[in-house]
Structures are given as C-alpha cells and as structure tokens.
Coordinates of C-alpha atoms in Angstrom, one line a residue:
T29 CA -11.2 18.1 -39.1
A30 CA -10.0 18.5 -35.5
Q31 CA -13.3 17.3 -34.2
E32 CA -13.2 14.2 -36.4
T33 CA -9.7 13.5 -35.2
A34 CA -10.7 13.9 -31.6
E35 CA -13.7 11.6 -32.1
A36 CA -11.6 9.0 -33.7
A37 CA -9.1 9.2 -30.9
A38 CA -11.9 8.8 -28.4
E39 CA -13.3 5.8 -30.2
T40 CA -9.8 4.2 -30.3
A41 CA -9.4 4.9 -26.6
A42 CA -12.8 3.4 -25.9
A43 CA -12.0 0.3 -27.9
A44 CA -8.7 -0.1 -26.1
V45 CA -10.5 0.1 -22.7
A46 CA -13.1 -2.4 -23.8
A47 CA -10.4 -4.7 -25.1
A48 CA -8.4 -4.4 -21.9
Q49 CA -11.5 -5.1 -19.9
E50 CA -12.4 -8.1 -22.0
A51 CA -8.8 -9.4 -21.5
A52 CA -9.0 -8.8 -17.8
D53 CA -12.4 -10.6 -17.5
A54 CA -11.0 -13.5 -19.5
A55 CA -8.0 -13.6 -17.2
Q56 CA -10.4 -13.6 -14.2
E57 CA -12.4 -16.5 -15.6
A58 CA -9.2 -18.5 -16.3
A59 CA -7.9 -17.6 -12.8
E60 CA -11.1 -18.6 -11.1
S61 CA -11.1 -21.9 -13.1
A62 CA -7.6 -22.5 -11.9
A63 CA -8.6 -21.6 -8.3
M64 CA -11.6 -23.9 -8.4
A65 CA -9.4 -26.7 -9.6
M66 CA -7.0 -25.9 -6.7
E67 CA -9.9 -25.9 -4.3
E68 CA -11.1 -29.3 -5.6
S69 CA -7.6 -30.7 -5.1
Q70 CA -7.4 -29.6 -1.5
P71 CA -9.6 -31.1 1.2
V72 CA -12.0 -28.7 2.9
E73 CA -12.8 -29.4 6.5
G74 CA -16.4 -28.2 6.2
E75 CA -19.0 -26.0 4.4
T76 CA -18.8 -22.3 4.7
D77 CA -20.1 -20.9 8.0
F78 CA -21.9 -17.7 7.0
N79 CA -22.8 -17.0 10.6
A80 CA -19.3 -17.2 11.9
T81 CA -17.5 -14.6 14.0
V82 CA -13.7 -14.4 13.2
R83 CA -11.6 -12.9 16.0
I84 CA -8.2 -11.4 15.1
A85 CA -5.6 -10.3 17.6
V86 CA -3.9 -7.2 16.1
D87 CA -0.9 -5.2 17.4
T88 CA -2.5 -1.8 17.0
A89 CA -5.6 0.1 15.9
T90 CA -5.1 3.8 16.2
G91 CA -5.2 7.0 14.2
G92 CA -8.9 7.4 13.5
L93 CA -11.2 6.2 10.8
D94 CA -10.8 8.8 8.0
P95 CA -9.2 7.2 5.0
I96 CA -7.6 10.5 3.9
R97 CA -5.7 10.6 7.2
A98 CA -5.3 7.0 8.4
G99 CA -5.0 3.4 7.3
G100 CA -4.7 0.0 8.8
V101 CA -7.1 -2.4 10.4
A102 CA -9.6 0.2 11.5
V103 CA -10.0 1.7 8.1
M104 CA -9.3 -0.6 5.2
P105 CA -12.1 -3.2 5.8
H106 CA -14.8 -0.5 5.8
Y107 CA -14.1 1.6 2.7
D108 CA -14.4 0.7 -1.0
T109 CA -12.5 1.7 -4.0
L110 CA -13.9 2.1 -7.5
G111 CA -11.5 -0.4 -9.1
Q112 CA -8.9 -2.9 -8.1
F113 CA -5.9 -4.8 -9.3
D114 CA -6.6 -8.3 -10.6
Q115 CA -4.2 -10.4 -8.4
F116 CA -3.5 -12.9 -11.3
S117 CA -3.2 -10.7 -14.4
K118 CA -1.9 -7.7 -12.4
E119 CA -4.1 -5.5 -14.5
F120 CA -6.3 -2.7 -13.2
V121 CA -9.9 -3.8 -13.6
Q122 CA -13.3 -2.2 -13.0
S123 CA -15.3 -3.0 -10.0
A124 CA -17.6 -0.4 -8.4
A125 CA -17.3 1.8 -11.6
T126 CA -16.3 1.7 -15.2
F127 CA -13.5 3.8 -16.5
E128 CA -13.1 5.2 -20.1
W129 CA -10.4 7.4 -21.6
V130 CA -11.7 10.3 -23.6
D131 CA -10.3 13.4 -25.3
D132 CA -7.1 11.8 -26.6
F133 CA -6.3 10.4 -23.1
T134 CA -6.5 13.7 -21.4
A135 CA -9.7 12.9 -19.4
G136 CA -11.6 10.0 -18.0
I137 CA -15.3 9.2 -17.7
V138 CA -16.1 7.3 -14.5
N139 CA -19.5 5.6 -14.4
L140 CA -20.5 4.2 -11.0
K141 CA -22.3 0.9 -10.7
P142 CA -26.1 1.6 -10.0
G143 CA -27.6 0.7 -6.7
M144 CA -24.5 1.0 -4.4
T145 CA -25.0 2.5 -1.0
F146 CA -23.1 3.6 2.0
H147 CA -23.4 1.8 5.3
D148 CA -26.1 4.2 6.5
G149 CA -28.3 3.3 3.5
A150 CA -27.6 6.6 1.5
P151 CA -27.0 6.0 -2.2
L152 CA -23.4 6.4 -3.4
T153 CA -23.6 8.9 -6.2
A154 CA -21.3 10.9 -8.6
A155 CA -21.5 13.8 -6.1
D156 CA -19.9 11.5 -3.5
A157 CA -17.2 10.4 -6.0
K158 CA -16.3 14.0 -6.9
F159 CA -16.3 15.0 -3.2
T160 CA -14.1 12.1 -2.2
I161 CA -11.6 12.7 -5.1
D162 CA -11.4 16.4 -4.3
R163 CA -10.9 15.6 -0.6
V164 CA -8.0 13.3 -1.3
N165 CA -6.6 16.1 -3.4
G166 CA -6.7 18.4 -0.4
I167 CA -9.8 20.3 -1.6
G168 CA -12.5 20.8 1.1
A169 CA -15.1 23.4 0.1
Y170 CA -17.0 22.5 3.3
N171 CA -14.2 24.0 5.4
D172 CA -13.7 27.7 5.9
D173 CA -10.2 27.6 4.4
G174 CA -11.3 25.4 1.4
T175 CA -8.8 22.6 2.2
A176 CA -9.0 19.0 3.4
P177 CA -6.3 17.4 5.6
S178 CA -5.3 14.7 3.2
L179 CA -2.0 12.7 3.5
Y180 CA -2.5 11.0 0.2
G181 CA -2.5 13.6 -2.6
W182 CA -0.2 11.4 -4.6
M183 CA -3.1 9.2 -5.4
V184 CA -4.7 11.9 -7.6
S185 CA -1.5 13.7 -8.7
A186 CA -2.4 13.2 -12.4
I187 CA -5.6 15.3 -12.0
N188 CA -4.9 18.8 -13.6
D189 CA -8.3 20.5 -13.5
E190 CA -11.6 20.4 -11.7
V191 CA -13.5 17.0 -11.4
T192 CA -17.0 17.6 -12.7
V193 CA -20.3 15.7 -12.1
E194 CA -21.8 14.8 -15.4
G195 CA -24.9 12.9 -14.2
N196 CA -26.1 11.1 -11.1
L197 CA -23.6 8.3 -11.5
T198 CA -21.0 9.9 -13.8
V199 CA -18.0 12.1 -13.2
R200 CA -15.4 13.5 -15.6
V201 CA -11.8 13.5 -14.4
P202 CA -9.3 15.7 -16.3
F203 CA -5.8 14.2 -16.4
K204 CA -2.3 15.1 -17.6
T205 CA -0.9 12.3 -19.7
D206 CA -0.6 9.4 -17.4
A207 CA -1.3 5.8 -18.4
S208 CA -1.5 4.8 -14.7
A209 CA -4.0 7.5 -13.6
F210 CA -7.0 5.3 -13.4
A211 CA -5.0 2.6 -11.6
V212 CA -3.7 4.7 -8.8
M213 CA -6.9 6.7 -8.4
G214 CA -9.2 3.7 -8.8
T215 CA -7.4 1.5 -6.3
G216 CA -6.3 4.1 -3.8
V217 CA -9.2 6.5 -3.3
R218 CA -11.8 5.2 -0.9
M219 CA -15.3 6.5 -1.2
T220 CA -16.6 8.7 1.7
P221 CA -20.1 10.1 2.2
K222 CA -20.5 13.7 1.2
H223 CA -23.7 14.2 3.2
I224 CA -22.1 13.2 6.5
I225 CA -18.8 15.0 6.2
E226 CA -20.4 18.2 5.1
E227 CA -22.7 18.1 8.1
I228 CA -20.2 17.1 10.9
G229 CA -16.9 18.1 9.4
D230 CA -13.5 16.3 9.4
A231 CA -13.2 16.1 13.1
G232 CA -16.6 14.5 13.5
F233 CA -16.0 12.0 10.7
A234 CA -12.6 11.0 12.1
N235 CA -14.1 8.4 14.3
L236 CA -17.3 7.5 12.5
G237 CA -16.2 5.0 9.9
V238 CA -19.2 5.1 7.6
G239 CA -18.0 3.9 4.2
S240 CA -19.3 1.5 1.4
G241 CA -16.8 -1.3 1.9
P242 CA -17.5 -5.0 2.5
F243 CA -17.5 -4.6 6.3
K244 CA -19.7 -2.2 8.3
L245 CA -18.2 -0.7 11.4
E246 CA -20.0 -1.6 14.6
S247 CA -17.6 -0.3 17.3
F248 CA -14.2 1.3 17.4
V249 CA -12.3 2.2 20.6
D250 CA -8.8 3.5 19.8
S251 CA -6.1 1.1 20.9
D252 CA -8.6 -1.4 22.2
H253 CA -10.8 -3.0 19.5
V254 CA -12.5 -2.7 16.1
F255 CA -15.8 -4.7 15.7
S256 CA -17.4 -5.0 12.3
T257 CA -20.2 -6.9 10.6
R258 CA -20.7 -8.1 7.0
F259 CA -22.2 -5.4 4.9
E260 CA -25.2 -7.2 3.4
D261 CA -25.7 -4.7 0.7
Y262 CA -22.2 -4.9 -0.7
H263 CA -22.4 -4.9 -4.5
V264 CA -20.4 -8.1 -5.2
E265 CA -21.7 -11.4 -3.7
A266 CA -19.5 -13.8 -1.9
G267 CA -17.7 -16.4 -4.0
S268 CA -15.1 -14.6 -6.1
T269 CA -11.8 -16.1 -5.2
H270 CA -9.5 -13.1 -5.7
R271 CA -11.5 -10.0 -6.2
V272 CA -13.2 -8.0 -3.4
H273 CA -16.6 -9.5 -2.5
K274 CA -19.1 -9.6 0.3
P275 CA -17.5 -11.4 3.2
W276 CA -18.3 -15.0 4.1
M277 CA -18.0 -14.3 7.8
A278 CA -20.9 -12.5 9.5
R279 CA -18.8 -10.7 12.1
L280 CA -15.2 -9.5 12.4
E281 CA -13.7 -8.7 15.8
Q282 CA -10.3 -7.2 16.0
Y283 CA -8.7 -7.0 19.5
V284 CA -5.6 -4.9 20.1
R285 CA -2.9 -6.9 21.8
P286 CA 0.3 -4.9 21.4
E287 CA 2.8 -7.5 22.5
P288 CA 3.4 -10.6 20.4
V289 CA 3.3 -12.8 23.5
S290 CA -0.1 -11.4 24.4
R291 CA -1.4 -12.3 21.0
V292 CA -0.1 -15.9 21.5
A293 CA -1.8 -16.0 24.8
A294 CA -5.1 -14.9 23.2
L295 CA -4.8 -17.8 20.7
E296 CA -4.0 -20.3 23.4
A297 CA -6.9 -19.1 25.6
G298 CA -9.4 -19.4 22.8
E299 CA -9.9 -15.6 22.7
A300 CA -8.7 -15.2 19.1
D301 CA -8.8 -17.3 15.9
M302 CA -5.9 -15.6 14.1
T303 CA -3.0 -13.2 14.4
L304 CA -0.7 -11.8 11.8
S305 CA 2.8 -10.2 12.1
L306 CA 3.7 -12.6 14.9
G307 CA 7.2 -13.5 13.8
W308 CA 8.7 -16.8 13.2
D309 CA 10.1 -17.3 16.7
L310 CA 6.6 -17.4 18.2
S311 CA 4.8 -18.8 15.2
K312 CA 6.9 -22.0 15.0
T313 CA 5.6 -23.2 18.3
F314 CA 2.3 -23.8 16.5
E315 CA 3.8 -26.0 13.8
D316 CA 2.5 -29.3 15.2
S317 CA -0.7 -27.9 16.6
D318 CA -4.0 -29.8 16.2
D319 CA -5.9 -26.5 16.2
F320 CA -3.8 -24.0 14.3
N321 CA -1.9 -23.6 11.0
V322 CA 1.1 -21.3 10.5
L323 CA 0.4 -18.7 7.9
F324 CA 3.1 -17.4 5.6
A325 CA 1.9 -14.3 3.7
A326 CA 4.5 -13.1 1.2
G327 CA 4.6 -9.6 -0.3
T328 CA 2.9 -7.6 2.5
D329 CA 4.9 -4.4 2.0
N330 CA 8.7 -4.1 1.6
W331 CA 11.1 -2.3 3.9
N332 CA 12.9 0.7 2.5
I333 CA 14.7 3.3 4.5
V334 CA 14.3 6.8 3.1
F335 CA 16.9 9.6 3.2
N336 CA 15.8 13.2 3.5
T337 CA 18.2 14.7 1.0
E338 CA 16.8 18.2 1.6
R339 CA 17.6 18.6 5.3
P340 CA 21.2 18.8 6.6
A341 CA 22.9 16.5 9.0
D342 CA 23.9 17.8 12.4
D343 CA 27.1 19.2 11.0
G344 CA 25.2 21.3 8.5
T345 CA 26.2 19.3 5.4
F346 CA 24.0 17.3 3.1
P347 CA 25.6 13.8 3.0
F348 CA 22.6 12.1 1.3
R349 CA 23.0 14.2 -1.8
D350 CA 26.3 12.3 -2.5
I351 CA 25.8 9.1 -4.4
R352 CA 29.0 7.7 -2.7
V353 CA 27.4 8.2 0.7
R354 CA 24.1 6.5 -0.4
R355 CA 26.0 3.5 -1.9
A356 CA 28.1 3.3 1.3
I357 CA 24.9 3.1 3.4
N358 CA 23.7 0.2 1.2
H359 CA 27.0 -1.6 1.7
A360 CA 27.0 -1.0 5.4
V361 CA 23.9 -3.1 6.5
N362 CA 24.1 -6.9 6.9
W363 CA 20.7 -7.7 5.5
E364 CA 21.4 -11.5 5.4
A365 CA 21.9 -11.5 9.1
I366 CA 18.7 -9.6 9.6
I367 CA 16.8 -12.0 7.4
E368 CA 18.3 -15.0 9.2
S369 CA 17.2 -13.5 12.5
R370 CA 13.7 -13.3 11.2
G371 CA 13.5 -17.0 10.2
G372 CA 15.3 -16.9 6.9
F373 CA 12.2 -16.8 4.6
E374 CA 12.7 -13.4 3.1
R375 CA 15.0 -11.9 0.5
R376 CA 16.6 -8.6 -0.3
N377 CA 14.3 -5.8 -1.6
M378 CA 15.9 -4.2 -4.7
G379 CA 13.6 -1.4 -5.8
I380 CA 10.1 0.0 -5.7
A381 CA 8.4 -3.4 -6.2
A382 CA 9.0 -7.1 -5.7
T383 CA 7.1 -9.2 -8.1
N384 CA 5.1 -6.3 -9.5
I385 CA 4.8 -5.1 -13.1
G386 CA 8.3 -4.2 -14.3
A387 CA 10.1 -5.9 -11.4
L388 CA 13.8 -6.6 -11.7
T389 CA 14.7 -9.9 -13.3
E390 CA 16.8 -12.4 -11.4
E391 CA 19.7 -11.6 -13.7
Q392 CA 19.4 -7.9 -12.9
R393 CA 19.2 -8.6 -9.2
A394 CA 22.4 -10.7 -9.2
E395 CA 24.2 -8.0 -11.2
L396 CA 23.1 -4.9 -9.2
V397 CA 22.9 -6.1 -5.6
Y398 CA 24.8 -4.1 -3.0
E399 CA 26.8 -6.7 -1.1
Y400 CA 27.4 -6.3 2.6
D401 CA 30.9 -4.8 2.8
P402 CA 31.6 -2.4 5.7
D403 CA 35.2 -1.8 4.5
K404 CA 33.9 -0.6 1.2
A405 CA 31.3 1.5 3.0
R406 CA 34.0 3.3 5.0
A407 CA 36.1 3.9 1.9
L408 CA 33.2 5.4 0.0
L409 CA 32.4 7.7 3.0
A410 CA 36.0 8.8 3.2
D411 CA 36.1 9.5 -0.5
A412 CA 32.9 11.6 -0.1
G413 CA 34.6 13.7 2.6
Y414 CA 33.1 11.8 5.7
P415 CA 36.1 9.8 7.0
D416 CA 34.6 10.1 10.5
G417 CA 31.0 9.7 9.4
F418 CA 28.1 12.0 10.4
H419 CA 25.1 12.1 12.7
V420 CA 21.4 12.2 11.7
P421 CA 18.1 11.2 13.3
F422 CA 16.6 7.8 12.5
W423 CA 12.9 7.6 12.7
G424 CA 11.8 3.9 13.2
Y425 CA 8.4 2.3 12.6
A426 CA 6.6 0.4 15.4
S427 CA 3.4 -0.8 13.8
R428 CA 1.9 -3.7 11.9
F429 CA 5.0 -5.7 11.1
A430 CA 6.8 -8.2 13.3
G431 CA 10.4 -7.4 14.2
I432 CA 10.4 -4.1 12.4
V433 CA 11.7 -2.2 15.5
E434 CA 14.4 -4.8 16.1
G435 CA 15.3 -4.6 12.4
G436 CA 15.6 -0.8 12.7
Q437 CA 17.9 -1.2 15.7
A438 CA 20.1 -3.7 13.8
I439 CA 20.3 -1.2 10.9
A440 CA 21.3 1.6 13.3
Q441 CA 24.1 -0.6 14.8
D442 CA 25.5 -1.5 11.3
L443 CA 25.5 2.1 10.3
A444 CA 27.2 3.1 13.5
A445 CA 29.9 0.5 12.8
V446 CA 30.9 2.5 9.7
G447 CA 30.7 5.9 11.4
I448 CA 27.1 7.0 10.7
T449 CA 25.5 7.5 14.1
T450 CA 21.8 8.1 14.8
D451 CA 19.2 8.7 17.4
F452 CA 16.9 5.8 16.8
Q453 CA 13.3 6.4 17.8
A454 CA 10.5 4.0 16.9
D455 CA 6.9 5.3 16.7
E456 CA 3.5 3.9 16.0
H457 CA 1.8 4.7 12.6
A458 CA -0.4 7.4 14.0
I459 CA 2.7 9.4 14.9
F460 CA 5.1 8.2 12.2
R461 CA 3.0 8.8 9.1
P462 CA 2.0 12.4 9.7
R463 CA 5.7 13.3 10.4
L464 CA 6.8 11.4 7.2
G465 CA 4.6 13.7 5.1
A466 CA 4.9 16.9 7.0
I467 CA 6.1 19.9 5.0
G468 CA 7.8 22.9 6.6
D469 CA 7.1 26.6 6.0
D470 CA 10.0 26.5 3.4
G471 CA 8.1 23.8 1.4
I472 CA 10.6 21.1 2.3
H473 CA 9.9 17.9 4.3
E474 CA 10.5 18.7 7.9
A475 CA 12.1 15.7 9.5
A476 CA 15.7 15.1 8.6
G477 CA 17.6 11.8 8.5
F478 CA 16.4 8.3 8.0
H479 CA 12.8 7.1 7.8
H480 CA 12.2 3.4 8.1
Y481 CA 9.0 2.8 6.2
F482 CA 7.7 0.4 3.5
F483 CA 6.7 0.3 -0.1
N484 CA 3.4 -1.3 -0.9
T485 CA 3.2 -4.5 -3.0
F486 CA 0.2 -3.9 -5.2
P487 CA 0.6 -5.6 -8.6
D488 CA 1.2 -2.2 -10.2
P489 CA 3.9 0.0 -8.5
V490 CA 2.4 3.3 -9.7
S491 CA 1.5 4.4 -6.1
N492 CA 5.2 3.9 -5.1
I493 CA 6.3 5.9 -8.2
N494 CA 3.8 8.8 -7.5
A495 CA 4.5 9.0 -3.7
W496 CA 8.2 8.2 -3.4
I497 CA 9.9 8.7 -6.8
D498 CA 8.3 11.6 -8.6
E499 CA 10.1 14.8 -7.8
N500 CA 6.8 16.3 -6.5
G501 CA 5.7 13.2 -4.6
S502 CA 4.0 13.9 -1.3
I503 CA 6.5 11.8 0.6
S504 CA 9.5 11.9 -1.8
H505 CA 12.3 12.9 0.7
S506 CA 15.0 11.2 -1.4
K507 CA 15.4 13.5 -4.4
A508 CA 17.2 12.3 -7.4
D509 CA 20.6 13.8 -8.2
P510 CA 20.9 16.8 -10.5
G511 CA 21.4 15.4 -13.9
S512 CA 19.7 12.2 -13.1
N513 CA 17.3 10.8 -15.6
I514 CA 15.0 9.3 -13.0
Q515 CA 12.3 12.0 -13.5
S516 CA 12.3 11.5 -17.2
L517 CA 12.0 7.7 -16.6
V518 CA 9.0 8.4 -14.4
E519 CA 7.4 10.4 -17.2
A520 CA 8.1 7.5 -19.6
T521 CA 6.1 5.1 -17.4
R522 CA 3.2 7.5 -17.6
A523 CA 3.4 8.0 -21.4
A524 CA 3.4 4.2 -22.1
F525 CA -0.2 3.1 -22.7
D526 CA 0.8 -0.2 -24.2
P527 CA 1.2 -2.7 -21.2
E528 CA 4.4 -4.3 -22.5
E529 CA 6.1 -0.9 -23.2
R530 CA 5.0 0.3 -19.7
A531 CA 6.5 -2.8 -18.1
K532 CA 9.8 -2.0 -19.9
A533 CA 9.7 1.6 -18.8
I534 CA 9.0 0.6 -15.1
N535 CA 11.9 -1.8 -15.3
A536 CA 14.3 0.8 -16.6
L537 CA 13.1 3.1 -13.8
Q538 CA 13.8 0.5 -11.2
V539 CA 17.3 -0.1 -12.5
A540 CA 18.1 3.6 -12.3
I541 CA 16.6 3.9 -8.8
Y542 CA 18.7 1.0 -7.5
D543 CA 21.9 2.1 -9.3
E544 CA 21.7 5.6 -7.8
A545 CA 21.0 4.1 -4.4
M546 CA 18.0 6.4 -4.0
F547 CA 17.1 4.5 -0.8
L548 CA 18.5 2.1 1.7
F549 CA 16.9 -1.0 0.2
G550 CA 15.6 -3.5 2.8
I551 CA 13.8 -6.8 2.6
E552 CA 10.8 -8.3 0.8
Q553 CA 8.8 -9.0 3.9
V554 CA 7.0 -12.2 4.7
N555 CA 4.2 -11.9 7.2
V556 CA 4.2 -14.9 9.5
G557 CA 1.1 -15.6 11.6
V558 CA -1.1 -18.2 13.0
M559 CA -4.7 -19.2 11.9
R560 CA -7.2 -21.6 13.4
K561 CA -7.7 -24.7 11.2
N562 CA -11.4 -24.1 10.6
I563 CA -10.5 -20.9 8.7
E564 CA -9.5 -20.9 5.1
W565 CA -7.6 -18.0 3.6
I566 CA -5.9 -19.3 0.5
N567 CA -3.5 -16.8 -1.1
Y568 CA -4.7 -16.5 -4.7
G569 CA -2.1 -13.9 -5.3
A570 CA -3.8 -11.4 -3.0
R571 CA -2.1 -9.8 0.0
Q572 CA -3.1 -11.4 3.3
D573 CA -3.7 -8.4 5.6
E574 CA -6.5 -6.0 6.5
F575 CA -7.0 -5.0 2.9
N576 CA -8.3 -8.5 2.2
Y577 CA -10.2 -9.8 5.3
W578 CA -13.1 -10.3 2.9
G579 CA -11.1 -13.4 1.6
I580 CA -11.3 -15.2 4.9
R581 CA -13.7 -18.2 4.7
P582 CA -14.7 -19.8 8.0
T583 CA -15.9 -23.4 7.8
L584 CA -18.2 -25.5 9.8
A585 CA -16.5 -28.2 11.9

C-alpha cells in the first residue's frame, strides 16, 4: 500500500541518517585520536589556564547583535547552531539537535538536545527553534506586518511549508527535495530567544546579544569593544579538538583598533594577546619574537567579485550578460601580482569553494584557469561591442580582511587598463552587506556594477550555492546566461543524497560556473595574524576566526 511504501521509505531514510551519524562519529573518534597524537608530539608550554582572559585586537565590530541582520566578531561567538560541519570528514553532524529525514525526504524531524538554555537561563525549546527558523525566513508574526528583517533567507530556502512544533523539543520542517537542506539550515541558523524578541521587538534585540552559544555577552559598544565570558551552561564540555565546545578561556575581550598599525601597537604595549587579518608586511616583524608567534590561517573566506547582470552600465547596456565580457574581465586582472603584494602565500580562487566537497581538482584548475592577458581582454571586449570599454560602479569591502581595500583598488586599476572604468568605493560590512542584498521595487537587486565580497569556506559549499548561484538566491546578482545548464546542475546537487554522487554533482557545477565566468574569481585568502606564545590555537581543519574562538586554549606560563 501507499502507507507501507511511505513507512518503508521513512525507515530507509532513518537508517541512512543513523549510518551517516555513526560514520561521522567514527570519523570524529579517528580525528580526535590523530589530534591527540599530534598534541603529544608537540611541546605544550603549560597546562590549560581556565581562568585566563584573552584579548583580541579587531578591526571592526559594528552592525548590531542580531544574527538575522549581522555577523562578525560581535555576533558569532554568542549564538549557537543546531548542527555543524565536521572539519575532518567534512560531513554535516548533529550537535545541539538530531536530524531525521521522513516522508520520503520531503520533511525533517529535528529533536533538540534536552537541558539547553539561553544565556538568561530560559530553556531552549522547539518553540524557539521554530521561531528562529521562521525569522530567518523573513516571517515575524510578532510584527504588525508579519515580516522579519532577515538578510539570510537563503539558509532556509529549501523550506516549502510551515514549520510546526511537534513537542517541547521537536519541530517538523517541510522541505522540497534537497539533500543539503539540513546542512545549510543546521549550520547557518543561529538560535534566538522567542520570549525576548516577542517582548522587545527587533529594534530592542538588535543590541542585546542573548543567545545560547559558547560565549555570553557582557558588554558591547559599537565600534569600540565586545566583552564576553565563558557560558558555563554550554551543552558540550571543553576538550573536543575540532567541534564546538565550552571555551577553555574564562573571558574574551575584543577591542576595536581599525588601523593595522594600531593593532600592532596594542600587541607591543601588552594591551592585546592576538590580532588577525594583520597582513604579512606587519606580521613578519614578529617572526623572531620571544613573545609572539605568527599565525597563518588558510581558508578564511575567498574573494570573488560579483557582477550585477540585471542592472545596466552607465551607457544603458548590459555588458555583464555577455560571456565574452565576463571572460575579458577575468583575463584583465593580474592576480599573481596581487598575491605577491600580500606575501605570496595565497593562490587563485577558481569557483565557489576551495578545498570543500566537490572542489576542482588540480588538473581541472590547470586546464580552466583564466591567465592574465590584458590584450586578450581588450580583444574580447571589442568582439562583444565594447572597444572603448564601459563604466560601472565598484563597491569595495573594508572589513575583516587585511589588504582587501588595496586589493580592490588594484583590481579597479587593472580593469581601467583594458577600458572598464569604475567609481571604487570601499565600505564597512554594516553598510556593504545590506546594499548587497537590497532588492528594488522592481524585484531586482538595486546596486549595479561590481561587488567585492567573499564566499565562505565551510566544508560543504551549499551556502554559496543557495545564496550566490541559485537563480532565486538572496544575493545572486550574477545570473546565469539563458540556455545555461547551471540551474539544472544546482538542482542535481540537491537531488544527490549519496555523498559521492553529490560531490560529483558539485564538481560539475563548479566547472560550469568557472567556464561561464559567472564571477571575477579572486584569491583563496590566507589570514595572517599574530598570537602570544602562551596561547594555543591549533588548526585541526577549522577556520581560525570569530566562528571558532572557542578553540583558543590559553596555557599557564
């Protein structure tokens, strides 16, 4: 019968989930054993200092504390997700909740871990999970217009009906067919307290910072500091090497020092223990220091420059819709010179991911790469009807990453050399990000021209696919050409529930994206910083940024 078929499918799905979780747990055990062996082979200066305060000099902390509107150092340490990517196996694994496919992969049952609380002591329940997921999806029944001001609807784009509460700790989430639905929702959606937001609204919550993450906010002054303490009731004890856990440190103090030289001064004056995104030119002065180590953190977001194919250039034409123009742009920029100016540690970015699931092979990279060739760029522009080039805005980014403004200026100069002139303007994240996602009254992204942003480097590139590549993605300015098979390749990644088949589908999508020059592909960024020697932050595959401050281990002298 149909019921028996559905039940059998559900049992098969449940078995697959259980098997996947067992495999992920086994991978974790193996990885932790390897990590322990690595730790044993490396000298440790001292025992863990659980009472330590770690002071980090950061370049910016602005934009508020609401995770549906903002990100960065003020937000990420304080909010928890229901799942995470295992940094070794690259698989999505369960953490604050379990996830189970039901109804022939058209819905998921999410069961929260019992006993979790928000920072104010209130229990984290299924009602909070539904409320948070709805809010990320732009649904806000607590507001008069029924909407919530989310910038991150792509995280829940697979949801196709109402999320329902099935018990105190259980929600049912209806999905269209999408093998990656759990991964993007489970790792992107950060739990927020229903009882607080319904009482004080979005504006009141914007600077409150009450979450359920490993750090508890103590004080936040926009553009000045973010002070946090260890959340003693976090649901995972300290000790896991590569999955989120209760911090070893007792206190985290982040001080805003916008200029790199001011962050160096803070280190030298004993006012800071660490700084990231410093750049090689300043970091190398600490190479022989008795007190500091130079930190190289690879894979902390990759540069890509986005074209708005839906808004015209100043002359009224749509140059980015022509593949010859997009390829010309990729031939116009001397990325090797930019990489060399940044210390020479980085390499070209060639897709939506670097070493993620489905990443391009070295053979594919060698075959596909757009070599720097300004003469070829000019010829392609002329062939496309732009012998004298064209003029568009260039929206640069001025937050988080060392040298990104200078990189944007170099890109603008190289483009001008082949006839593409721009008005380069670099803005902080709080200004840049809302503009990036802003939709006009005509339903089209408002800001024309180039947008210098980044793709994240999570082990699974699903968030990049949903946000940037899908034809309905919330920040997909660069629309695929008519007749392109990119959208069908996107759907193929969602239909592939077998991990190997999905990796193949993602790889095929990446090849198509690069071949069609869907973006101006930048660099795989290396974050260079400086860290005091009594701090241990070993990269067990995890990003080393504000997402993973919990992994910092201060030691006793």
